[in-house]
mmCIF file of C-alpha atoms in Angstrom:
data_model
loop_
_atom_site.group_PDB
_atom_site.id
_atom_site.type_symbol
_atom_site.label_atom_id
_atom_site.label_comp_id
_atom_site.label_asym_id
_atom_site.label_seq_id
_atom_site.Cartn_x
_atom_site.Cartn_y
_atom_site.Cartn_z
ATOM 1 C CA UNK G 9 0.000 0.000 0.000
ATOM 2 C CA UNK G 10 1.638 3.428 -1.027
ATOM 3 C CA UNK G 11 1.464 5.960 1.878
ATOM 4 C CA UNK G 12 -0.354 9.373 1.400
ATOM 5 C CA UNK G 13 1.742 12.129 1.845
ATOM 6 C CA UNK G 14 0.618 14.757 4.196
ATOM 7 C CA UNK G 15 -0.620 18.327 3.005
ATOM 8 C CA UNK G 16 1.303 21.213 4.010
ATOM 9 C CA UNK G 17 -1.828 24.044 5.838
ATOM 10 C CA UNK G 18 -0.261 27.131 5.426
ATOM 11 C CA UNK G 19 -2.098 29.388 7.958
ATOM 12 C CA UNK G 20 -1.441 33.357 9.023
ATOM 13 C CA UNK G 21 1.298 33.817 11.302
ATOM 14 C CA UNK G 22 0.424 36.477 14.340
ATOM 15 C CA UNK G 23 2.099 36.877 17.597
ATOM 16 C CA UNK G 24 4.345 33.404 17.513
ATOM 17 C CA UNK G 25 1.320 31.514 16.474
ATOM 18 C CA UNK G 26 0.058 30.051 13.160
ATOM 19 C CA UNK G 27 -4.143 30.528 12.960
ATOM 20 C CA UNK G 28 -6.160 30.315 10.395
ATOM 21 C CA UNK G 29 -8.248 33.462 9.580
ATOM 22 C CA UNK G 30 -10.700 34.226 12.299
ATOM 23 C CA UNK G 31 -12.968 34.209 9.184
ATOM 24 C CA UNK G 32 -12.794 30.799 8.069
ATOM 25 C CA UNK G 33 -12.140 32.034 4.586
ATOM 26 C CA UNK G 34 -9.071 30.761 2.354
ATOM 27 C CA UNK G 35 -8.002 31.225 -1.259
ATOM 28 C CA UNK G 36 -6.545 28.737 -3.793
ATOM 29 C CA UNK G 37 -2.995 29.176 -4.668
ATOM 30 C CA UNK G 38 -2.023 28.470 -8.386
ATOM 31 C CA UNK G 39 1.056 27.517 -9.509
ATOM 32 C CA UNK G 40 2.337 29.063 -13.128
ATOM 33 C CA UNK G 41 0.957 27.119 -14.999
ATOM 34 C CA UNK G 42 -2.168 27.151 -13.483
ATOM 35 C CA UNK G 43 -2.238 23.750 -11.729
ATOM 36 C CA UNK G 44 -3.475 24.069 -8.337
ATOM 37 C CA UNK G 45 -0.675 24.111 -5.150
ATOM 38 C CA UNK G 46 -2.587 25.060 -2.297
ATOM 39 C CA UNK G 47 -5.100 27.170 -0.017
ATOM 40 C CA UNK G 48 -4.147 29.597 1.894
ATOM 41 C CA UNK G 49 -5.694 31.619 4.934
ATOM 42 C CA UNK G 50 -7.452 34.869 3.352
ATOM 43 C CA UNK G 51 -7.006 37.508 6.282
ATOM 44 C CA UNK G 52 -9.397 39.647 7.312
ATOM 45 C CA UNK G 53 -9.555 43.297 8.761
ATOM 46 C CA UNK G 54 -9.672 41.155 12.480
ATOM 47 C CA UNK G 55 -6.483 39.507 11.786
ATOM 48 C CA UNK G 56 -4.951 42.486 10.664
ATOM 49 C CA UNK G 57 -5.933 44.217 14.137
ATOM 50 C CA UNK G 58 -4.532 41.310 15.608
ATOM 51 C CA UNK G 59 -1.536 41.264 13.985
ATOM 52 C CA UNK G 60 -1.223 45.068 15.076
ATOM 53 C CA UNK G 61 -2.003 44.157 18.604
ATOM 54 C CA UNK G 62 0.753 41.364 18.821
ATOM 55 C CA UNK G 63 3.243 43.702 17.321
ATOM 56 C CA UNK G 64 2.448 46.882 19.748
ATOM 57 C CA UNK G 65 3.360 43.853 22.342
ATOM 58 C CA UNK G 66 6.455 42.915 21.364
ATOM 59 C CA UNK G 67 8.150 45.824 20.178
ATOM 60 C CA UNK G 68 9.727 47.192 23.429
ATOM 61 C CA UNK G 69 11.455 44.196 23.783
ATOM 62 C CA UNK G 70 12.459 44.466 20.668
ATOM 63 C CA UNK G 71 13.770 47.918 20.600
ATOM 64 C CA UNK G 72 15.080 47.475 24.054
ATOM 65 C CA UNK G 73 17.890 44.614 23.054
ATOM 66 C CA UNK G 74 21.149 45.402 22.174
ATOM 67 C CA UNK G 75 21.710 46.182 18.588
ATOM 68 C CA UNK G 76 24.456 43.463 18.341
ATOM 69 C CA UNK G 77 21.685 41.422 20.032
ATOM 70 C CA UNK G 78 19.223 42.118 16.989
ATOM 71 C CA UNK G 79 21.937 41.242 14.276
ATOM 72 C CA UNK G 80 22.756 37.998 15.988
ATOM 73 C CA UNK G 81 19.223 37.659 15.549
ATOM 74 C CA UNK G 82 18.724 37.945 11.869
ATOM 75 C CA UNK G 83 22.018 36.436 11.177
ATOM 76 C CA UNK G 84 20.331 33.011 12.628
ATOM 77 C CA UNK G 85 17.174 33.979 10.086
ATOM 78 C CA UNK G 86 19.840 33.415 7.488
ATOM 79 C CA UNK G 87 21.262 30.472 8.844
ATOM 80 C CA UNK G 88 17.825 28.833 9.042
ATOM 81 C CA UNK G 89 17.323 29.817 5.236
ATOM 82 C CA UNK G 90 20.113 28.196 4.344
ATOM 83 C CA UNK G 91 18.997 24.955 6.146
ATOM 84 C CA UNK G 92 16.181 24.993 3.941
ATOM 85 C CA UNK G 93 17.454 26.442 1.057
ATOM 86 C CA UNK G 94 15.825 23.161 -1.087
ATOM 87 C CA UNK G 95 12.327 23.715 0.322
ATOM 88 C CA UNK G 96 12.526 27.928 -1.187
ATOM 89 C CA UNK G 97 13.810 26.805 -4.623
ATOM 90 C CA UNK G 98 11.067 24.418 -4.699
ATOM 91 C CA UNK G 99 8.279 26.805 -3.593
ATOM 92 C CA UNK G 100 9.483 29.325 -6.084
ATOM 93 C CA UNK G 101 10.138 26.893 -8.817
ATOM 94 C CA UNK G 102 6.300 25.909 -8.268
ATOM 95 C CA UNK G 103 4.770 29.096 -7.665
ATOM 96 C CA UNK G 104 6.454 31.161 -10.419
ATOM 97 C CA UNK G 105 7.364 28.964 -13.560
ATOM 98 C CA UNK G 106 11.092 29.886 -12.347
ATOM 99 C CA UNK G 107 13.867 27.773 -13.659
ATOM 100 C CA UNK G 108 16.141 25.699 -10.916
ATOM 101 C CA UNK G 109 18.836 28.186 -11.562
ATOM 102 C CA UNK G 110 16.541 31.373 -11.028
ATOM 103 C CA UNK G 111 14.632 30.248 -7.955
ATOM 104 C CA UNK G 112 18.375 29.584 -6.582
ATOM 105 C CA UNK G 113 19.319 32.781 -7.135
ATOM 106 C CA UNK G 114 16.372 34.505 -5.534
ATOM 107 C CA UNK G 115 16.757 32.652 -2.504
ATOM 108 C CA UNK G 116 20.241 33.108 -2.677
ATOM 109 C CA UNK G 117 19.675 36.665 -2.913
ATOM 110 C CA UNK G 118 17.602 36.524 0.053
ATOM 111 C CA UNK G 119 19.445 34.904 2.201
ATOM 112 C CA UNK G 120 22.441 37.456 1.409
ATOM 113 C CA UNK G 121 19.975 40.112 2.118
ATOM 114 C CA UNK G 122 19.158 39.076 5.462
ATOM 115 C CA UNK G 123 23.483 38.635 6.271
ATOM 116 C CA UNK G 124 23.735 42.448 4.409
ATOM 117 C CA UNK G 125 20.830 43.779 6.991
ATOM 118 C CA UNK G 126 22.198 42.076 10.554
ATOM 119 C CA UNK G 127 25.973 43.237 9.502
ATOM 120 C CA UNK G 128 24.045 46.680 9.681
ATOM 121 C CA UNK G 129 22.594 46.389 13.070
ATOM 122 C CA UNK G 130 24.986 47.410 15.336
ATOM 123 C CA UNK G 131 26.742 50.228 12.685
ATOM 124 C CA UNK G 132 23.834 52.465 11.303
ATOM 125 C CA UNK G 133 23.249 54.317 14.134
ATOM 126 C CA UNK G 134 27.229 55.784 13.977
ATOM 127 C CA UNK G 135 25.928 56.460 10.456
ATOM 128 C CA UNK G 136 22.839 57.845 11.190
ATOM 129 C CA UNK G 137 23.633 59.493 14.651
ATOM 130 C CA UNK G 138 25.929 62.502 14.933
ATOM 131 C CA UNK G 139 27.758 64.690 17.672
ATOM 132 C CA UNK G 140 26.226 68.147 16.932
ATOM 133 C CA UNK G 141 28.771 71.215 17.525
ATOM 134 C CA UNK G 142 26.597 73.760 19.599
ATOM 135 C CA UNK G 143 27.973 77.245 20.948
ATOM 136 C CA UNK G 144 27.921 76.200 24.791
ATOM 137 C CA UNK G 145 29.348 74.030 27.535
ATOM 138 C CA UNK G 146 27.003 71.219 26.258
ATOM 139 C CA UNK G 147 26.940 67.798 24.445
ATOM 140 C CA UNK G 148 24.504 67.794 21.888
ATOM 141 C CA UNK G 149 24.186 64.167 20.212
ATOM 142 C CA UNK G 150 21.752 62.862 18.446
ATOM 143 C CA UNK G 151 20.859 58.787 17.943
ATOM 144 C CA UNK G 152 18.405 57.004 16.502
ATOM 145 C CA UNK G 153 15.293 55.415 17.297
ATOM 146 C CA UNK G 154 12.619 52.699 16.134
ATOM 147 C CA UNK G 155 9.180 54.779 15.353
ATOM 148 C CA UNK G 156 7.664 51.321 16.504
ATOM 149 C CA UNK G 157 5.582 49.228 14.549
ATOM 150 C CA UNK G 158 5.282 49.390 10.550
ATOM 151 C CA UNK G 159 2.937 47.905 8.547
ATOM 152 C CA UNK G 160 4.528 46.368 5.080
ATOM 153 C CA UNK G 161 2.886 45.668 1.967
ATOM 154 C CA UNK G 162 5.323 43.241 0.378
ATOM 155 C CA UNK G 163 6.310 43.523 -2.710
ATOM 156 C CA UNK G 164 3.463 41.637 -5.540
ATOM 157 C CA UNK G 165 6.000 40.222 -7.871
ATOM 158 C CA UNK G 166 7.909 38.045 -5.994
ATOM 159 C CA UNK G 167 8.079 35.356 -3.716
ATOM 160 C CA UNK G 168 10.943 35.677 -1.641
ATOM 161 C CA UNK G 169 13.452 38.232 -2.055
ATOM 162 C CA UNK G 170 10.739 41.811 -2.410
ATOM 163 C CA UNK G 171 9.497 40.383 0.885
ATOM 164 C CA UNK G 172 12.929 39.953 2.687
ATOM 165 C CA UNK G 173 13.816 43.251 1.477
ATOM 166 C CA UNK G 174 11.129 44.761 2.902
ATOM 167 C CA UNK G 175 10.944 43.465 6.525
ATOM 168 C CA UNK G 176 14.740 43.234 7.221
ATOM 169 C CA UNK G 177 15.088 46.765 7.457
ATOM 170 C CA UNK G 178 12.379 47.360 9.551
ATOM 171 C CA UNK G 179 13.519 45.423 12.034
ATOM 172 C CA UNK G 180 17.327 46.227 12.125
ATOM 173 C CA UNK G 181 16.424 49.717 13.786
ATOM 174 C CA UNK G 182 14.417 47.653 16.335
ATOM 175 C CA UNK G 183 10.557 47.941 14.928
ATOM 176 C CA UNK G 184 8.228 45.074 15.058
ATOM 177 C CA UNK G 185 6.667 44.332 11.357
ATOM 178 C CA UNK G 186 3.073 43.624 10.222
ATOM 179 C CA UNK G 187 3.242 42.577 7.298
ATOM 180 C CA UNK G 188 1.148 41.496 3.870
ATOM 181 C CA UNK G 189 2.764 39.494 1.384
ATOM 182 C CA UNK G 190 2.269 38.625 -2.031
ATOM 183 C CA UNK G 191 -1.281 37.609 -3.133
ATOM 184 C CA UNK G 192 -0.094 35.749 -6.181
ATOM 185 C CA UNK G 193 2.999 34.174 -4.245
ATOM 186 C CA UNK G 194 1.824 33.743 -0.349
ATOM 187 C CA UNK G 195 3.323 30.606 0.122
ATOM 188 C CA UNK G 196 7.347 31.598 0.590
ATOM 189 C CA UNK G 197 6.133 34.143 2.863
ATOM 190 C CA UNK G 198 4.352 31.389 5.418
ATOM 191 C CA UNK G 199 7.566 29.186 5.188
ATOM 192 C CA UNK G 200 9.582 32.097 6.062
ATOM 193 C CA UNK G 201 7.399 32.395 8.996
ATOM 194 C CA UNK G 202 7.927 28.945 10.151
ATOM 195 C CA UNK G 203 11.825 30.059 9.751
ATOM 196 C CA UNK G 204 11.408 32.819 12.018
ATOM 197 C CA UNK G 205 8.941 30.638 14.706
ATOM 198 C CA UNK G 206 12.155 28.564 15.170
ATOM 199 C CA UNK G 207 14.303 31.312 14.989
ATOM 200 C CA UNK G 208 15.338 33.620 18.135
ATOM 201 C CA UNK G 209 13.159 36.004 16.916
ATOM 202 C CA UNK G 210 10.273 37.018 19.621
ATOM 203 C CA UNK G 211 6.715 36.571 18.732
ATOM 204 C CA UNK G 212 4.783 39.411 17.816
ATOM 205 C CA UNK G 213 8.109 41.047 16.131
ATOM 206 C CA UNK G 214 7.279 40.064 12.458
ATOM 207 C CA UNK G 215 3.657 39.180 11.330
ATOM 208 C CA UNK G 216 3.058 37.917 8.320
ATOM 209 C CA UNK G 217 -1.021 38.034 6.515
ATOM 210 C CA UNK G 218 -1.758 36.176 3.627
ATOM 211 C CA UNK G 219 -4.946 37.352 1.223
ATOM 212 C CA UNK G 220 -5.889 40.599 -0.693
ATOM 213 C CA UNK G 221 -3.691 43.911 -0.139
ATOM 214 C CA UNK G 222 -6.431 45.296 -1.529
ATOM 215 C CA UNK G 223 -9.117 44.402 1.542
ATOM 216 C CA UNK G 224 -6.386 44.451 4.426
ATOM 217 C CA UNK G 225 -3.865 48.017 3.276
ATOM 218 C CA UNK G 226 -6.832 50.328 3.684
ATOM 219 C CA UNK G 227 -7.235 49.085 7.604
ATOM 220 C CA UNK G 228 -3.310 49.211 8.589
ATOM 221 C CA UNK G 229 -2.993 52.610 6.921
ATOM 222 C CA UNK G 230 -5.952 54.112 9.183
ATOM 223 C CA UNK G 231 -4.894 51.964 12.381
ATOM 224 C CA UNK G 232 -4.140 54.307 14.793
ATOM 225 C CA UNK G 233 -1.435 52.253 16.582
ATOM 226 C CA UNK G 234 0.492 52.214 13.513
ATOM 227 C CA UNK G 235 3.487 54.225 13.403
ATOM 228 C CA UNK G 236 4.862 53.665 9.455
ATOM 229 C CA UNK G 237 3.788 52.286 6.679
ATOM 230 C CA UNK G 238 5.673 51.046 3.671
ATOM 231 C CA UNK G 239 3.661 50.797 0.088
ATOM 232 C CA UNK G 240 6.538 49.077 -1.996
ATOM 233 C CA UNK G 241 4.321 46.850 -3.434
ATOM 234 C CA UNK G 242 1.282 49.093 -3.385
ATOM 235 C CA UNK G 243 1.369 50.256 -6.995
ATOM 236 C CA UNK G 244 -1.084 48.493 -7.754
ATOM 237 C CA UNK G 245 -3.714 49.733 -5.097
ATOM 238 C CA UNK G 246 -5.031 53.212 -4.743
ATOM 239 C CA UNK G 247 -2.188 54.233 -2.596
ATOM 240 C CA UNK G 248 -2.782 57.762 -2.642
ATOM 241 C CA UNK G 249 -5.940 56.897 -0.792
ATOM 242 C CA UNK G 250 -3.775 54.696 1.445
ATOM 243 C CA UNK G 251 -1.351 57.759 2.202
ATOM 244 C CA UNK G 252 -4.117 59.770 3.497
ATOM 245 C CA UNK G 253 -5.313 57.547 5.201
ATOM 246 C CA UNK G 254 -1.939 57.056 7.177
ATOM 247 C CA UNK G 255 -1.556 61.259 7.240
ATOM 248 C CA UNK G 256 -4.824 61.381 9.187
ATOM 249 C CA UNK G 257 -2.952 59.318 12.350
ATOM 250 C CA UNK G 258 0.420 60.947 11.422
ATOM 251 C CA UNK G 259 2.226 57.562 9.936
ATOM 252 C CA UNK G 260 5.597 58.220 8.187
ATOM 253 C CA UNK G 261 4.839 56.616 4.769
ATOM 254 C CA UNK G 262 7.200 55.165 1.787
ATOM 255 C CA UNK G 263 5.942 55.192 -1.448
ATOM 256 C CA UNK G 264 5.242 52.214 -3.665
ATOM 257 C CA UNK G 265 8.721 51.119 -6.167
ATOM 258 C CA UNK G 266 8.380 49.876 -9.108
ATOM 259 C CA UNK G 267 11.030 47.600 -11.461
ATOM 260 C CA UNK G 268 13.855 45.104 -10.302
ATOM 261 C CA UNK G 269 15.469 47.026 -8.062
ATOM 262 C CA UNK G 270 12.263 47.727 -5.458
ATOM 263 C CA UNK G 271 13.427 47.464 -2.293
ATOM 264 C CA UNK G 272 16.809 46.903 -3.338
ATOM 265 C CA UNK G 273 19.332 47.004 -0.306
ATOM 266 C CA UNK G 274 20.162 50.317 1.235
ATOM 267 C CA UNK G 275 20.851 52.450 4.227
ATOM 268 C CA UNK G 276 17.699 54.690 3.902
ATOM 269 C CA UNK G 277 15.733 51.714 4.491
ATOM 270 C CA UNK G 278 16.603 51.267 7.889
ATOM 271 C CA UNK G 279 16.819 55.281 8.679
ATOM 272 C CA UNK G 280 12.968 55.531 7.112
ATOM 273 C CA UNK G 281 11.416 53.907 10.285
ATOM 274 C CA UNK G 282 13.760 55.408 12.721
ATOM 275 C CA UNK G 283 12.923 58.669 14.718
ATOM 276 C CA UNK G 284 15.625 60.787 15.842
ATOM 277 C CA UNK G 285 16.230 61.630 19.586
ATOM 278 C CA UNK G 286 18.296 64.794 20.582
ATOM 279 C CA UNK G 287 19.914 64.476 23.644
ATOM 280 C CA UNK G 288 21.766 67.784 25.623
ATOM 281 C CA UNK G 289 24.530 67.270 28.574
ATOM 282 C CA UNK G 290 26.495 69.240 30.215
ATOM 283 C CA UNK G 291 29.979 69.439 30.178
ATOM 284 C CA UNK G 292 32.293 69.693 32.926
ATOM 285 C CA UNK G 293 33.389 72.953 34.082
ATOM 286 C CA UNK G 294 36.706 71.399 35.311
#
């Protein structure tokens, strides 16, 4: 008797946890060629508030560890990636129509995104941070700070690499990430998740939503515990709509990329969700 082989569920992942949508509802994942690979969870504006909620948790701790702490951290997401480097090429092979040798090299790429971002961790803020001269016996630095929790529309046209390059950065500087990944390619993003689950990362830092930008963008963009939110792979929504909507609660907002080189690997990326703090001292008189 030849054995059945067991389904893989991919399900939401929010706060450290895997649910399904607290709707019920799910979607059918197609592969290229149209052949059916899966269902996935279709979130819902609940699950998005949840997602928000598990983040707001967990992002003190977050910000409060050490930046060499955080790129430890997402040097062991890499690691992990690595491990199951097979499984990625596999998913992407599937879901896109990609060659062998082109879903290697996106996950590849990915994986060298995530070692590019935790080299950063504990050296942007000597970028970003200065000592300001100031007429007066005074110190004047300032440093860098998280602005908390972003919300991340991933980028549509990938599976793997436009949504490492989106949440890495975010959560160099310390933020905790909710985040919506691609509707035509959700299921990288849910195996990344299980990567992080077993990870040292703490729950609630990343969250990752599967199901229509469309439906779920308009409710992070107005969620008033929201402190950023990045469109990169928004161009195809009404994201001027979405930008007011984030104006109204004051969110710091990057604009949807187009092309290749979306979310392509840079400084500016981390110092988008950071705030800067000013601090004064006094010297001594002595």
């Amino acid at each position: 008797m030849s054995r059945l082989a067991v389904p893989k569920t991919y399900k939401l992942y929010i706060g450290g946890a895997f649910p399904r949508s607290e709707s019920g509802r799910t979607f059918e994942v197609l592969s290229a060629s149209g052949a059916f690979l899966a269902n996935a969870a279709k979130a819902s504006r609940k699950d998005a508030r949840d997602a928000v909620v598990a983040a707001r948790a967990a992002v003190g701790g977050w910000a409060g560890a050490t930046a060499y702490n955080r790129g430890q951290v997402l040097y062991r997401i890499a690691e992990l990636l690595e491990g199951r480097r097979a499984q990625f090429v596999a998913e992407i092979e599937d879901a896109e129509g990609a060659t062998r040798a082109a879903a290697s090299a996106q996950v590849d790429e990915a994986i060298d995104r995530w070692v590019w971002y935790a080299g950063w961790a504990d050296k942007y803020a000597q970028v970003a941070g200065n000592a300001n001269p100031v007429a007066g016996p005074y110190f004047n630095i300032s440093v860098p700070e998280p602005t908390g929790v972003v919300a991340v529309v991933a980028p549509q046209d990938s599976s793997l690499v436009g949504l490492v390059s989106a949440v890495a950065p975010a959560l160099v500087a310390g933020n905790a990430v909710v985040v919506v990944a691609s509707e035509r390619f959700p299921l990288s993003a849910i195996s990344l998740a299980e990567v992080l689950a077993t990870s040292d990362v703490p729950k609630g830092v990343v969250n990752v939503l599967t199901g229509s930008p469309a439906e779920i963008a308009p409710w992070l963009a107005s969620h008033a515990d929201v402190n950023a939110l990045d469109l990169v792979g928004a161009g195809d929504l009404d994201w001027i709509d979405l930008e007011i909507a984030a104006a109204d609660t004051l969110k710091r907002v990057l604009r949807p990329e187009q092309g290749p080189d979306a979310a392509a690997p840079a400084l500016g990326r981390i110092t988008a969700f950071t705030e800067t703090k000013t601090v004064w001292h006094t010297k001594s008189m002595r």
